[in-house]
């Protein structure tokens, strides 16, 4: 996701977000903005300067700063602005325009189905619906009954459901019990990046701690390649690694479980099958920092880290 206003100002850090990596076989750019005119301008510059398969409008971001400016989930109550935005953007874009939204702003006044009915009259190619309201953040489980209702309202426009999928069983269940055209996975992809392999192969993978550590090595190499291997590049890579570790530690090795892990179940502290597995399951920031030190060397003496995303907690 990139902010339309920042993309229009042009700093390289924002433009880095919309750059496709050669390993990405499907790549979409999500834009967040509150003003129809600047979103249309942004569509124009993205059309001319990027290589994306689709452009997506962020209509779900709950962050106060963005919401107060009328962007993210606030667009769910600004229907006429949204219509101008969508109609203006589709006029310019040669690739599909999609929408990502929540069920509502407040959980007791669901509005997604009303917006979907309108969006069917515009040229939207697909909608992703996160089954929680802005107010709920991650507090409740996603409302898949409502997602299903919305999928039926959306038909024949494809609607992807989103919320709480952490296993191939969760995925298959929702595919079988709802009319969604597909499923989007958020935290599951951060906690268990191999979830897509499990879905394709319809089986659990009892991945070892050293295989997981190899994924971290790859990640760190990508970071150093992108930001450089000088002190600044190392510390930037470390911050991103630590953010990721704040999700990764929630994975419980499948070989230690009798039942499939659910995203909202907080396990009791446990020992892994070796020291590395135990360390990777730690909820303590100091252990995440130790893992980062194995990959990136010692932290500077004044180093502190607080995870940015509250979504990493239960
Ligand atoms: C770290 C993090 C960053 C996210 N950033 C975005 C974003 O930029 N745009 C967006 O539409 N949703 C974003 N989301 C929300 C997810 O796309 C998804 O809707 C939400 O996590 C619910 O799905 P889940 O239960 O599978 O995690 C983010 C979620 C997380 C955990």
mmCIF file of C-alpha atoms and ligand atoms in Angstrom:
data_model
loop_
_atom_site.group_PDB
_atom_site.id
_atom_site.type_symbol
_atom_site.label_atom_id
_atom_site.label_comp_id
_atom_site.label_asym_id
_atom_site.label_seq_id
_atom_site.Cartn_x
_atom_site.Cartn_y
_atom_site.Cartn_z
ATOM 1 C CA UNK A 1 0.000 0.000 0.000
ATOM 2 C CA UNK A 2 1.135 3.484 -0.792
ATOM 3 C CA UNK A 3 -0.386 6.854 0.048
ATOM 4 C CA UNK A 4 -1.660 8.743 -2.988
ATOM 5 C CA UNK A 5 -0.503 12.080 -1.582
ATOM 6 C CA UNK A 6 3.025 10.749 -0.999
ATOM 7 C CA UNK A 7 3.244 9.124 -4.440
ATOM 8 C CA UNK A 8 2.319 12.458 -6.003
ATOM 9 C CA UNK A 9 5.076 14.217 -4.052
ATOM 10 C CA UNK A 10 7.504 11.600 -5.327
ATOM 11 C CA UNK A 11 9.872 10.526 -2.507
ATOM 12 C CA UNK A 12 11.835 7.355 -3.470
ATOM 13 C CA UNK A 13 10.773 5.597 -0.238
ATOM 14 C CA UNK A 14 7.090 5.714 -1.308
ATOM 15 C CA UNK A 15 7.883 4.742 -4.896
ATOM 16 C CA UNK A 16 9.877 1.743 -3.587
ATOM 17 C CA UNK A 17 6.581 0.353 -2.252
ATOM 18 C CA UNK A 18 5.042 0.108 -5.703
ATOM 19 C CA UNK A 19 8.019 -1.518 -7.396
ATOM 20 C CA UNK A 20 7.468 -5.072 -8.537
ATOM 21 C CA UNK A 21 10.134 -7.615 -7.590
ATOM 22 C CA UNK A 22 11.129 -10.074 -10.298
ATOM 23 C CA UNK A 23 9.988 -12.976 -8.081
ATOM 24 C CA UNK A 24 6.391 -11.688 -7.930
ATOM 25 C CA UNK A 25 4.185 -13.448 -10.466
ATOM 26 C CA UNK A 26 1.097 -11.456 -9.518
ATOM 27 C CA UNK A 27 1.501 -7.934 -8.251
ATOM 28 C CA UNK A 28 -1.130 -5.381 -7.263
ATOM 29 C CA UNK A 29 -0.680 -1.863 -5.984
ATOM 30 C CA UNK A 30 -3.011 -0.599 -3.295
ATOM 31 C CA UNK A 31 -3.496 3.155 -3.011
ATOM 32 C CA UNK A 32 -4.899 4.996 -0.053
ATOM 33 C CA UNK A 33 -6.339 8.487 -0.448
ATOM 34 C CA UNK A 34 -9.278 10.641 0.528
ATOM 35 C CA UNK A 35 -9.588 12.928 -2.441
ATOM 36 C CA UNK A 36 -11.035 11.770 -5.769
ATOM 37 C CA UNK A 37 -8.945 14.160 -7.854
ATOM 38 C CA UNK A 38 -5.613 13.160 -6.352
ATOM 39 C CA UNK A 39 -6.503 9.456 -6.578
ATOM 40 C CA UNK A 40 -7.235 9.935 -10.290
ATOM 41 C CA UNK A 41 -3.930 11.765 -10.764
ATOM 42 C CA UNK A 42 -2.243 8.973 -8.884
ATOM 43 C CA UNK A 43 -3.859 6.367 -11.162
ATOM 44 C CA UNK A 44 -2.374 8.271 -14.094
ATOM 45 C CA UNK A 45 1.188 8.240 -12.710
ATOM 46 C CA UNK A 46 0.893 4.595 -11.681
ATOM 47 C CA UNK A 47 -0.380 3.696 -15.148
ATOM 48 C CA UNK A 48 2.609 5.420 -16.726
ATOM 49 C CA UNK A 49 5.355 4.402 -14.306
ATOM 50 C CA UNK A 50 4.633 0.991 -12.805
ATOM 51 C CA UNK A 51 4.259 -2.625 -13.783
ATOM 52 C CA UNK A 52 1.226 -3.916 -11.875
ATOM 53 C CA UNK A 53 -1.505 -6.420 -12.699
ATOM 54 C CA UNK A 54 -4.157 -4.416 -10.884
ATOM 55 C CA UNK A 55 -4.710 -1.319 -8.786
ATOM 56 C CA UNK A 56 -6.659 -1.520 -5.551
ATOM 57 C CA UNK A 57 -8.365 1.213 -3.525
ATOM 58 C CA UNK A 58 -7.835 1.020 0.235
ATOM 59 C CA UNK A 59 -11.227 1.336 1.860
ATOM 60 C CA UNK A 60 -10.408 -0.492 5.084
ATOM 61 C CA UNK A 61 -7.524 1.232 6.836
ATOM 62 C CA UNK A 62 -8.611 1.981 10.440
ATOM 63 C CA UNK A 63 -5.664 4.223 11.408
ATOM 64 C CA UNK A 64 -6.993 7.459 12.954
ATOM 65 C CA UNK A 65 -4.813 9.825 10.974
ATOM 66 C CA UNK A 66 -6.038 8.401 7.657
ATOM 67 C CA UNK A 67 -9.635 7.960 8.825
ATOM 68 C CA UNK A 68 -9.876 11.572 10.026
ATOM 69 C CA UNK A 69 -8.737 12.816 6.616
ATOM 70 C CA UNK A 70 -11.551 10.815 5.005
ATOM 71 C CA UNK A 71 -9.380 7.996 3.581
ATOM 72 C CA UNK A 72 -9.226 4.228 4.245
ATOM 73 C CA UNK A 73 -12.341 2.962 6.000
ATOM 74 C CA UNK A 74 -13.829 6.512 6.065
ATOM 75 C CA UNK A 75 -14.508 6.090 2.332
ATOM 76 C CA UNK A 76 -17.206 3.622 3.354
ATOM 77 C CA UNK A 77 -19.343 6.577 4.431
ATOM 78 C CA UNK A 78 -18.369 8.889 1.533
ATOM 79 C CA UNK A 79 -20.246 7.214 -1.283
ATOM 80 C CA UNK A 80 -20.320 10.114 -3.717
ATOM 81 C CA UNK A 81 -16.572 10.768 -3.322
ATOM 82 C CA UNK A 82 -15.976 7.037 -3.828
ATOM 83 C CA UNK A 83 -18.050 7.019 -6.996
ATOM 84 C CA UNK A 84 -16.089 9.972 -8.440
ATOM 85 C CA UNK A 85 -12.848 8.294 -7.466
ATOM 86 C CA UNK A 86 -13.744 4.951 -9.044
ATOM 87 C CA UNK A 87 -15.223 6.395 -12.218
ATOM 88 C CA UNK A 88 -12.219 8.738 -12.687
ATOM 89 C CA UNK A 89 -9.651 6.021 -12.028
ATOM 90 C CA UNK A 90 -11.220 3.405 -14.312
ATOM 91 C CA UNK A 91 -11.325 5.949 -17.147
ATOM 92 C CA UNK A 92 -7.531 6.235 -16.970
ATOM 93 C CA UNK A 93 -6.456 2.722 -16.062
ATOM 94 C CA UNK A 94 -5.915 -0.023 -18.630
ATOM 95 C CA UNK A 95 -5.676 -2.631 -15.850
ATOM 96 C CA UNK A 96 -8.400 -3.777 -13.462
ATOM 97 C CA UNK A 97 -9.410 -1.586 -10.526
ATOM 98 C CA UNK A 98 -10.382 -3.429 -7.344
ATOM 99 C CA UNK A 99 -11.665 -2.400 -3.898
ATOM 100 C CA UNK A 100 -10.631 -3.675 -0.491
ATOM 101 C CA UNK A 101 -13.126 -2.938 2.261
ATOM 102 C CA UNK A 102 -14.442 -3.857 5.689
ATOM 103 C CA UNK A 103 -17.980 -4.796 6.718
ATOM 104 C CA UNK A 104 -18.705 -1.357 8.185
ATOM 105 C CA UNK A 105 -17.310 1.405 10.315
ATOM 106 C CA UNK A 106 -19.328 0.339 13.395
ATOM 107 C CA UNK A 107 -20.035 -3.382 13.763
ATOM 108 C CA UNK A 108 -23.807 -2.983 14.267
ATOM 109 C CA UNK A 109 -24.384 -1.024 11.064
ATOM 110 C CA UNK A 110 -23.056 -3.170 8.259
ATOM 111 C CA UNK A 111 -22.874 -1.284 4.988
ATOM 112 C CA UNK A 112 -20.635 -3.392 2.751
ATOM 113 C CA UNK A 113 -23.612 -4.929 0.898
ATOM 114 C CA UNK A 114 -24.929 -1.434 0.041
ATOM 115 C CA UNK A 115 -21.562 -0.314 -1.303
ATOM 116 C CA UNK A 116 -21.202 -3.538 -3.282
ATOM 117 C CA UNK A 117 -24.607 -2.965 -4.905
ATOM 118 C CA UNK A 118 -23.418 0.476 -6.020
ATOM 119 C CA UNK A 119 -19.979 -0.716 -7.087
ATOM 120 C CA UNK A 120 -21.609 -3.211 -9.459
ATOM 121 C CA UNK A 121 -22.808 -0.228 -11.495
ATOM 122 C CA UNK A 122 -19.271 1.141 -11.739
ATOM 123 C CA UNK A 123 -16.369 -0.563 -13.454
ATOM 124 C CA UNK A 124 -14.921 -2.396 -10.427
ATOM 125 C CA UNK A 125 -13.353 -5.749 -11.331
ATOM 126 C CA UNK A 126 -13.345 -7.371 -7.925
ATOM 127 C CA UNK A 127 -13.895 -6.662 -4.246
ATOM 128 C CA UNK A 128 -12.073 -8.034 -1.223
ATOM 129 C CA UNK A 129 -14.096 -7.977 1.978
ATOM 130 C CA UNK A 130 -12.419 -8.178 5.380
ATOM 131 C CA UNK A 131 -15.156 -9.535 7.651
ATOM 132 C CA UNK A 132 -14.731 -7.069 10.504
ATOM 133 C CA UNK A 133 -15.714 -3.429 11.039
ATOM 134 C CA UNK A 134 -13.249 -0.579 11.464
ATOM 135 C CA UNK A 135 -14.206 -0.348 15.125
ATOM 136 C CA UNK A 136 -13.515 -4.046 15.715
ATOM 137 C CA UNK A 137 -9.944 -4.000 14.421
ATOM 138 C CA UNK A 138 -8.978 -7.616 15.265
ATOM 139 C CA UNK A 139 -11.044 -7.989 18.421
ATOM 140 C CA UNK A 140 -13.693 -10.399 17.118
ATOM 141 C CA UNK A 141 -13.537 -13.277 14.683
ATOM 142 C CA UNK A 142 -14.354 -12.340 11.104
ATOM 143 C CA UNK A 143 -18.035 -12.557 10.132
ATOM 144 C CA UNK A 144 -17.980 -15.138 7.343
ATOM 145 C CA UNK A 145 -21.807 -15.364 7.231
ATOM 146 C CA UNK A 146 -21.930 -11.723 6.233
ATOM 147 C CA UNK A 147 -19.030 -12.217 3.799
ATOM 148 C CA UNK A 148 -21.110 -14.954 2.153
ATOM 149 C CA UNK A 149 -24.188 -12.681 1.959
ATOM 150 C CA UNK A 150 -22.035 -10.027 0.313
ATOM 151 C CA UNK A 151 -20.575 -12.553 -2.147
ATOM 152 C CA UNK A 152 -24.139 -13.309 -3.272
ATOM 153 C CA UNK A 153 -24.941 -9.594 -3.592
ATOM 154 C CA UNK A 154 -21.742 -9.078 -5.601
ATOM 155 C CA UNK A 155 -22.414 -11.912 -8.066
ATOM 156 C CA UNK A 156 -21.397 -11.950 -10.950
ATOM 157 C CA UNK A 157 -18.639 -9.589 -9.772
ATOM 158 C CA UNK A 158 -16.036 -11.706 -7.927
ATOM 159 C CA UNK A 159 -15.752 -11.131 -4.192
ATOM 160 C CA UNK A 160 -12.815 -12.439 -2.178
ATOM 161 C CA UNK A 161 -13.373 -13.129 1.523
ATOM 162 C CA UNK A 162 -10.788 -12.219 4.114
ATOM 163 C CA UNK A 163 -10.374 -12.962 7.796
ATOM 164 C CA UNK A 164 -8.704 -15.439 10.150
ATOM 165 C CA UNK A 165 -7.461 -18.010 7.633
ATOM 166 C CA UNK A 166 -4.374 -19.782 9.016
ATOM 167 C CA UNK A 167 -4.547 -23.285 7.521
ATOM 168 C CA UNK A 168 -5.527 -25.134 4.381
ATOM 169 C CA UNK A 169 -8.504 -26.468 6.364
ATOM 170 C CA UNK A 170 -9.725 -22.897 7.108
ATOM 171 C CA UNK A 171 -9.284 -22.099 3.433
ATOM 172 C CA UNK A 172 -11.144 -25.180 2.172
ATOM 173 C CA UNK A 173 -13.933 -24.706 4.712
ATOM 174 C CA UNK A 174 -14.675 -21.164 3.535
ATOM 175 C CA UNK A 175 -14.403 -22.129 -0.133
ATOM 176 C CA UNK A 176 -16.937 -24.903 0.426
ATOM 177 C CA UNK A 177 -19.314 -23.025 2.730
ATOM 178 C CA UNK A 178 -19.514 -19.677 0.994
ATOM 179 C CA UNK A 179 -19.922 -18.258 -2.457
ATOM 180 C CA UNK A 180 -16.662 -16.300 -2.431
ATOM 181 C CA UNK A 181 -14.606 -16.328 -5.626
ATOM 182 C CA UNK A 182 -11.384 -16.558 -3.645
ATOM 183 C CA UNK A 183 -9.745 -15.910 -0.312
ATOM 184 C CA UNK A 184 -7.289 -13.282 0.806
ATOM 185 C CA UNK A 185 -4.872 -14.058 3.610
ATOM 186 C CA UNK A 186 -3.353 -11.364 5.826
ATOM 187 C CA UNK A 187 -1.735 -12.334 9.122
ATOM 188 C CA UNK A 188 -1.626 -16.011 8.121
ATOM 189 C CA UNK A 189 0.893 -15.094 5.430
ATOM 190 C CA UNK A 190 3.086 -13.381 8.025
ATOM 191 C CA UNK A 191 2.761 -16.082 10.716
ATOM 192 C CA UNK A 192 3.144 -18.941 8.237
ATOM 193 C CA UNK A 193 4.436 -17.781 4.839
ATOM 194 C CA UNK A 194 4.299 -21.377 3.554
ATOM 195 C CA UNK A 195 0.502 -21.388 3.978
ATOM 196 C CA UNK A 196 0.083 -21.016 0.213
ATOM 197 C CA UNK A 197 2.091 -24.185 -0.397
ATOM 198 C CA UNK A 198 -0.091 -26.001 2.151
ATOM 199 C CA UNK A 199 -3.238 -24.767 0.393
ATOM 200 C CA UNK A 200 -1.973 -25.840 -3.030
ATOM 201 C CA UNK A 201 -0.938 -29.248 -1.730
ATOM 202 C CA UNK A 202 -3.840 -29.612 0.751
ATOM 203 C CA UNK A 203 -1.579 -30.854 3.529
ATOM 204 C CA UNK A 204 0.291 -29.631 6.584
ATOM 205 C CA UNK A 205 3.996 -29.057 6.345
ATOM 206 C CA UNK A 206 5.903 -29.807 9.545
ATOM 207 C CA UNK A 207 8.599 -27.326 8.640
ATOM 208 C CA UNK A 208 11.764 -27.534 10.750
ATOM 209 C CA UNK A 209 13.256 -24.607 12.638
ATOM 210 C CA UNK A 210 16.321 -24.634 10.372
ATOM 211 C CA UNK A 211 14.095 -24.423 7.279
ATOM 212 C CA UNK A 212 12.325 -21.481 8.906
ATOM 213 C CA UNK A 213 15.669 -19.915 9.724
ATOM 214 C CA UNK A 214 16.671 -20.274 6.046
ATOM 215 C CA UNK A 215 13.588 -18.196 5.150
ATOM 216 C CA UNK A 216 14.820 -15.493 7.514
ATOM 217 C CA UNK A 217 18.250 -15.603 5.837
ATOM 218 C CA UNK A 218 16.631 -15.114 2.434
ATOM 219 C CA UNK A 219 14.582 -12.237 3.775
ATOM 220 C CA UNK A 220 17.631 -10.561 5.259
ATOM 221 C CA UNK A 221 19.488 -10.966 1.963
ATOM 222 C CA UNK A 222 16.633 -9.278 0.108
ATOM 223 C CA UNK A 223 16.699 -6.465 2.684
ATOM 224 C CA UNK A 224 20.438 -5.891 2.351
ATOM 225 C CA UNK A 225 20.171 -6.051 -1.434
ATOM 226 C CA UNK A 226 17.455 -3.385 -1.344
ATOM 227 C CA UNK A 227 18.728 -1.045 1.385
ATOM 228 C CA UNK A 228 22.437 -1.755 1.121
ATOM 229 C CA UNK A 229 24.754 -3.559 3.522
ATOM 230 C CA UNK A 230 26.082 -0.436 5.242
ATOM 231 C CA UNK A 231 25.004 0.342 8.822
ATOM 232 C CA UNK A 232 21.862 2.133 7.658
ATOM 233 C CA UNK A 233 20.823 -0.773 5.399
ATOM 234 C CA UNK A 234 21.517 -3.314 8.149
ATOM 235 C CA UNK A 235 19.460 -1.440 10.745
ATOM 236 C CA UNK A 236 16.572 -0.866 8.318
ATOM 237 C CA UNK A 237 16.577 -4.567 7.441
ATOM 238 C CA UNK A 238 16.655 -5.416 11.164
ATOM 239 C CA UNK A 239 13.555 -3.273 11.868
ATOM 240 C CA UNK A 240 11.581 -5.025 9.135
ATOM 241 C CA UNK A 241 12.843 -8.431 10.292
ATOM 242 C CA UNK A 242 11.759 -7.676 13.863
ATOM 243 C CA UNK A 243 8.309 -6.568 12.686
ATOM 244 C CA UNK A 244 8.018 -9.873 10.854
ATOM 245 C CA UNK A 245 9.289 -11.867 13.869
ATOM 246 C CA UNK A 246 6.543 -10.231 15.936
ATOM 247 C CA UNK A 247 4.132 -12.294 13.789
ATOM 248 C CA UNK A 248 6.286 -15.344 13.033
ATOM 249 C CA UNK A 249 6.644 -16.332 16.688
ATOM 250 C CA UNK A 250 2.921 -17.121 16.738
ATOM 251 C CA UNK A 251 3.418 -20.199 14.563
ATOM 252 C CA UNK A 252 3.086 -23.436 16.557
ATOM 253 C CA UNK A 253 4.938 -26.313 14.876
ATOM 254 C CA UNK A 254 2.347 -28.676 13.500
ATOM 255 C CA UNK A 255 4.300 -31.683 14.851
ATOM 256 C CA UNK A 256 3.621 -30.452 18.401
ATOM 257 C CA UNK A 257 -0.140 -30.142 17.974
ATOM 258 C CA UNK A 258 -3.071 -32.497 18.139
ATOM 259 C CA UNK A 259 -5.432 -30.053 16.460
ATOM 260 C CA UNK A 260 -4.867 -27.516 13.712
ATOM 261 C CA UNK A 261 -3.799 -24.113 15.020
ATOM 262 C CA UNK A 262 -6.467 -21.382 14.935
ATOM 263 C CA UNK A 263 -5.500 -17.750 14.511
ATOM 264 C CA UNK A 264 -7.230 -16.503 17.676
ATOM 265 C CA UNK A 265 -5.982 -19.233 20.046
ATOM 266 C CA UNK A 266 -3.244 -18.132 22.390
ATOM 267 C CA UNK A 267 -1.142 -21.177 23.343
ATOM 268 C CA UNK A 268 0.484 -21.731 26.733
ATOM 269 C CA UNK A 269 4.238 -21.186 26.610
ATOM 270 C CA UNK A 270 5.899 -24.346 25.298
ATOM 271 C CA UNK A 271 9.307 -25.825 24.479
ATOM 272 C CA UNK A 272 10.144 -26.538 20.846
ATOM 273 C CA UNK A 273 11.914 -29.665 19.639
ATOM 274 C CA UNK A 274 15.271 -27.863 19.717
ATOM 275 C CA UNK A 275 16.667 -24.579 21.042
ATOM 276 C CA UNK A 276 16.056 -22.690 17.819
ATOM 277 C CA UNK A 277 12.407 -23.786 17.666
ATOM 278 C CA UNK A 278 11.951 -22.713 21.301
ATOM 279 C CA UNK A 279 13.548 -19.342 20.624
ATOM 280 C CA UNK A 280 11.386 -18.814 17.533
ATOM 281 C CA UNK A 281 8.274 -19.355 19.665
ATOM 282 C CA UNK A 282 9.301 -16.761 22.228
ATOM 283 C CA UNK A 283 6.977 -13.796 22.843
ATOM 284 C CA UNK A 284 9.837 -11.758 24.170
ATOM 285 C CA UNK A 285 11.240 -8.906 22.091
ATOM 286 C CA UNK A 286 14.706 -9.628 23.496
ATOM 287 C CA UNK A 287 14.612 -13.102 21.879
ATOM 288 C CA UNK A 288 13.546 -11.624 18.548
ATOM 289 C CA UNK A 289 16.494 -9.264 18.831
ATOM 290 C CA UNK A 290 18.795 -12.249 19.512
ATOM 291 C CA UNK A 291 17.522 -13.932 16.328
ATOM 292 C CA UNK A 292 18.194 -10.717 14.416
ATOM 293 C CA UNK A 293 21.732 -10.655 15.849
ATOM 294 C CA UNK A 294 22.417 -14.146 14.497
ATOM 295 C CA UNK A 295 21.645 -12.802 11.038
ATOM 296 C CA UNK A 296 22.730 -9.175 11.132
ATOM 297 C CA UNK A 297 25.314 -8.930 13.907
ATOM 298 C CA UNK A 298 25.046 -7.082 17.221
ATOM 299 C CA UNK A 299 22.526 -4.282 17.712
ATOM 300 C CA UNK A 300 23.728 -0.730 18.413
ATOM 301 C CA UNK A 301 24.044 0.007 22.161
ATOM 302 C CA UNK A 302 20.996 2.318 22.274
ATOM 303 C CA UNK A 303 18.765 -0.083 20.329
ATOM 304 C CA UNK A 304 15.091 -0.421 21.292
ATOM 305 C CA UNK A 305 12.264 -2.089 19.419
ATOM 306 C CA UNK A 306 8.497 -1.918 19.851
ATOM 307 C CA UNK A 307 6.349 -3.711 17.256
ATOM 308 C CA UNK A 308 4.448 -1.245 15.077
ATOM 309 C CA UNK A 309 1.462 -3.459 14.323
ATOM 310 C CA UNK A 310 -0.852 -4.263 17.199
ATOM 311 C CA UNK A 311 -2.321 -6.946 14.928
ATOM 312 C CA UNK A 312 0.568 -9.206 15.970
ATOM 313 C CA UNK A 313 -1.017 -9.743 19.406
ATOM 314 C CA UNK A 314 -3.977 -12.027 20.080
HETATM 315 C C1 LIG B 1 1.000 -5.922 9.232
HETATM 316 C C2 LIG B 1 -0.284 -5.725 8.486
HETATM 317 C C3 LIG B 1 -0.360 -4.761 7.499
HETATM 318 C C4 LIG B 1 -1.537 -4.568 6.782
HETATM 319 N N1 LIG B 1 -1.583 -3.624 5.812
HETATM 320 C C5 LIG B 1 -2.698 -3.511 5.061
HETATM 321 C C6 LIG B 1 -2.742 -2.617 3.963
HETATM 322 O O1 LIG B 1 -1.780 -1.898 3.687
HETATM 323 N N2 LIG B 1 -3.880 -2.553 3.239
HETATM 324 C C7 LIG B 1 -4.972 -3.331 3.519
HETATM 325 O O2 LIG B 1 -5.974 -3.253 2.811
HETATM 326 N N3 LIG B 1 -4.959 -4.170 4.560
HETATM 327 C C8 LIG B 1 -3.860 -4.288 5.321
HETATM 328 N N4 LIG B 1 -3.844 -5.162 6.374
HETATM 329 C C9 LIG B 1 -5.072 -5.915 6.700
HETATM 330 C C10 LIG B 1 -5.093 -7.264 5.985
HETATM 331 O O3 LIG B 1 -5.064 -7.072 4.604
HETATM 332 C C11 LIG B 1 -6.333 -8.077 6.321
HETATM 333 O O4 LIG B 1 -7.473 -7.416 5.857
HETATM 334 C C12 LIG B 1 -6.506 -8.298 7.815
HETATM 335 O O5 LIG B 1 -5.283 -8.635 8.428
HETATM 336 C C13 LIG B 1 -7.515 -9.420 8.079
HETATM 337 O O6 LIG B 1 -7.098 -10.615 7.487
HETATM 338 P P1 LIG B 1 -6.430 -11.795 8.362
HETATM 339 O O7 LIG B 1 -7.423 -12.181 9.426
HETATM 340 O O8 LIG B 1 -6.174 -12.875 7.322
HETATM 341 O O9 LIG B 1 -5.186 -11.226 8.963
HETATM 342 C C14 LIG B 1 -2.680 -5.362 7.087
HETATM 343 C C15 LIG B 1 -2.594 -6.325 8.081
HETATM 344 C C16 LIG B 1 -1.424 -6.513 8.786
HETATM 345 C C17 LIG B 1 -1.381 -7.569 9.852
#
